[in-house]
Backbone as CSV, one residue per row, in Angstrom:
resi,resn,N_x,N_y,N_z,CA_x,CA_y,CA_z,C_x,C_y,C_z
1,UNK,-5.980,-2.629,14.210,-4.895,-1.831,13.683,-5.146,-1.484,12.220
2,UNK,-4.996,-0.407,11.670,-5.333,0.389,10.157,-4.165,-0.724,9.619
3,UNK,-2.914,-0.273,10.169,-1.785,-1.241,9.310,-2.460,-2.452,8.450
4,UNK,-2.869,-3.379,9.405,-3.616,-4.801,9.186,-4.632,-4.671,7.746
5,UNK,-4.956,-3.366,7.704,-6.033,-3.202,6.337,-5.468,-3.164,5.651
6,UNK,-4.155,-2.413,5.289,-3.549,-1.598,4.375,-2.201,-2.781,3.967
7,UNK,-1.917,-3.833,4.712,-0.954,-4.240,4.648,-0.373,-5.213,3.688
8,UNK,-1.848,-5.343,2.610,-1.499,-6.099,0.944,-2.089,-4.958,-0.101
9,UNK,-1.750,-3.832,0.287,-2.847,-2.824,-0.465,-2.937,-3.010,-1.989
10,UNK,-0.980,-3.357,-2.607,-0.478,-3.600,-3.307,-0.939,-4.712,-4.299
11,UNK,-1.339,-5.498,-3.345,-0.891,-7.134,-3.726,-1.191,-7.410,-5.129
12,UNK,-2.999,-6.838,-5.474,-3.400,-7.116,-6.779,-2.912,-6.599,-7.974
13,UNK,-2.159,-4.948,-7.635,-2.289,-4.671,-8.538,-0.555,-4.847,-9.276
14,UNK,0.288,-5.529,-8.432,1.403,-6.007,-8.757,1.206,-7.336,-8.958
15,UNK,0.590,-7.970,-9.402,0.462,-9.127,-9.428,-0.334,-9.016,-11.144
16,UNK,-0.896,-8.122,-10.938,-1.562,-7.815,-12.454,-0.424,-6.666,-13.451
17,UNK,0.250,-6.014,-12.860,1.567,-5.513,-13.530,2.563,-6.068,-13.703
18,UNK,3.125,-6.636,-12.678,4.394,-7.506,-13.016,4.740,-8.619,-13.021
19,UNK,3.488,-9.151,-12.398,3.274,-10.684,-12.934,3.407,-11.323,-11.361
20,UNK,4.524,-10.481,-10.565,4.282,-10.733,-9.219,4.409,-9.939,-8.094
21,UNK,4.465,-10.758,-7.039,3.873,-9.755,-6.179,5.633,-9.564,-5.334
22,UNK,6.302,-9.403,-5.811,7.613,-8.991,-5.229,7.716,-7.891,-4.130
23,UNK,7.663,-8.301,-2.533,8.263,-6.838,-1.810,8.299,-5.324,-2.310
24,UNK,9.470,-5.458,-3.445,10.007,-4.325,-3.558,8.816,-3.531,-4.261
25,UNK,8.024,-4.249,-5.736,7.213,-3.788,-6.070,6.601,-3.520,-5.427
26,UNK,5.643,-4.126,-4.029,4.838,-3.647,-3.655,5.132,-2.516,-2.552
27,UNK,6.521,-1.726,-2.357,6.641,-0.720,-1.619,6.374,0.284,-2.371
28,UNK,7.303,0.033,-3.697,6.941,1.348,-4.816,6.002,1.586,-5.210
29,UNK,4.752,0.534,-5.298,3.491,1.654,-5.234,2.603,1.281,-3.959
30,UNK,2.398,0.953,-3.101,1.918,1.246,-2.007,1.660,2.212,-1.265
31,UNK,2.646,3.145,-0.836,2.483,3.955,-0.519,1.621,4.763,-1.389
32,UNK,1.563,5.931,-2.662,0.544,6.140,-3.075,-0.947,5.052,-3.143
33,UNK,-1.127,4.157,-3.145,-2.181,3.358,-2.714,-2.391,3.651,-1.637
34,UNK,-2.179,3.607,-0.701,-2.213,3.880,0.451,-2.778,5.176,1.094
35,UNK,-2.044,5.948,0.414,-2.518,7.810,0.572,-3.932,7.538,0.187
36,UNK,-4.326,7.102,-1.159,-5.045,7.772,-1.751,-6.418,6.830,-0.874
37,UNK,-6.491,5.203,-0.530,-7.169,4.651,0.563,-7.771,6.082,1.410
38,UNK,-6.965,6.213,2.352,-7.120,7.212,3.410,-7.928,8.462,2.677
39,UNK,-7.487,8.699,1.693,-8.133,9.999,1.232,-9.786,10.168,0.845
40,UNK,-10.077,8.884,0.645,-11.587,8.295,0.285,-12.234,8.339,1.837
41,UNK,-11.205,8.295,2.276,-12.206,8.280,3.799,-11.996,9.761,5.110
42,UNK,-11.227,10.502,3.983,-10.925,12.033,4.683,-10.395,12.115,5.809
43,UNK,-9.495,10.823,6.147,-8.447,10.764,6.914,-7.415,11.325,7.094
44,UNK,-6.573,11.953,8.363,-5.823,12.558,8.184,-4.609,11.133,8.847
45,UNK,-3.481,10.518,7.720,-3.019,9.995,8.914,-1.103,10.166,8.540
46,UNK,-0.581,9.851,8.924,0.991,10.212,9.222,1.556,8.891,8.946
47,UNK,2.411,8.798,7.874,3.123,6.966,7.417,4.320,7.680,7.740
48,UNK,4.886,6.169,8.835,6.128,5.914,8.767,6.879,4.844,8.136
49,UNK,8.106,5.194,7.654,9.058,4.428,7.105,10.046,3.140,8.052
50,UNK,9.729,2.109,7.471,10.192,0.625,9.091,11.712,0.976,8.540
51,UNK,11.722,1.393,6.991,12.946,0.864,7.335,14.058,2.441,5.936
């Protein structure tokens, strides 16, 4: 599953910004992390929102 790759995409770099790795932080930038992942690999793919 891609999910499974993508699914701490966050982790480091909220952990090096805000000291931690809080959920919320890591939704607010994830997603652009995320895009831009896929984009290195000229993927076309479609994110949904769980919640």
């Amino acid at each position: 599953m891609i999910s499974a790759i993508v699914h701490d995409i966050a982790y480091p770099l909220c952990r090096e910004k805000y000291g931690n790795t809080n959920g919320n932080y890591q939704k607010a930038v994830g997603l652009a992390l995320t895009k831009a992942f896929f984009d290195d690999f000229n993927l076309k793919i479609c994110i949904k929102k769980n919640r």
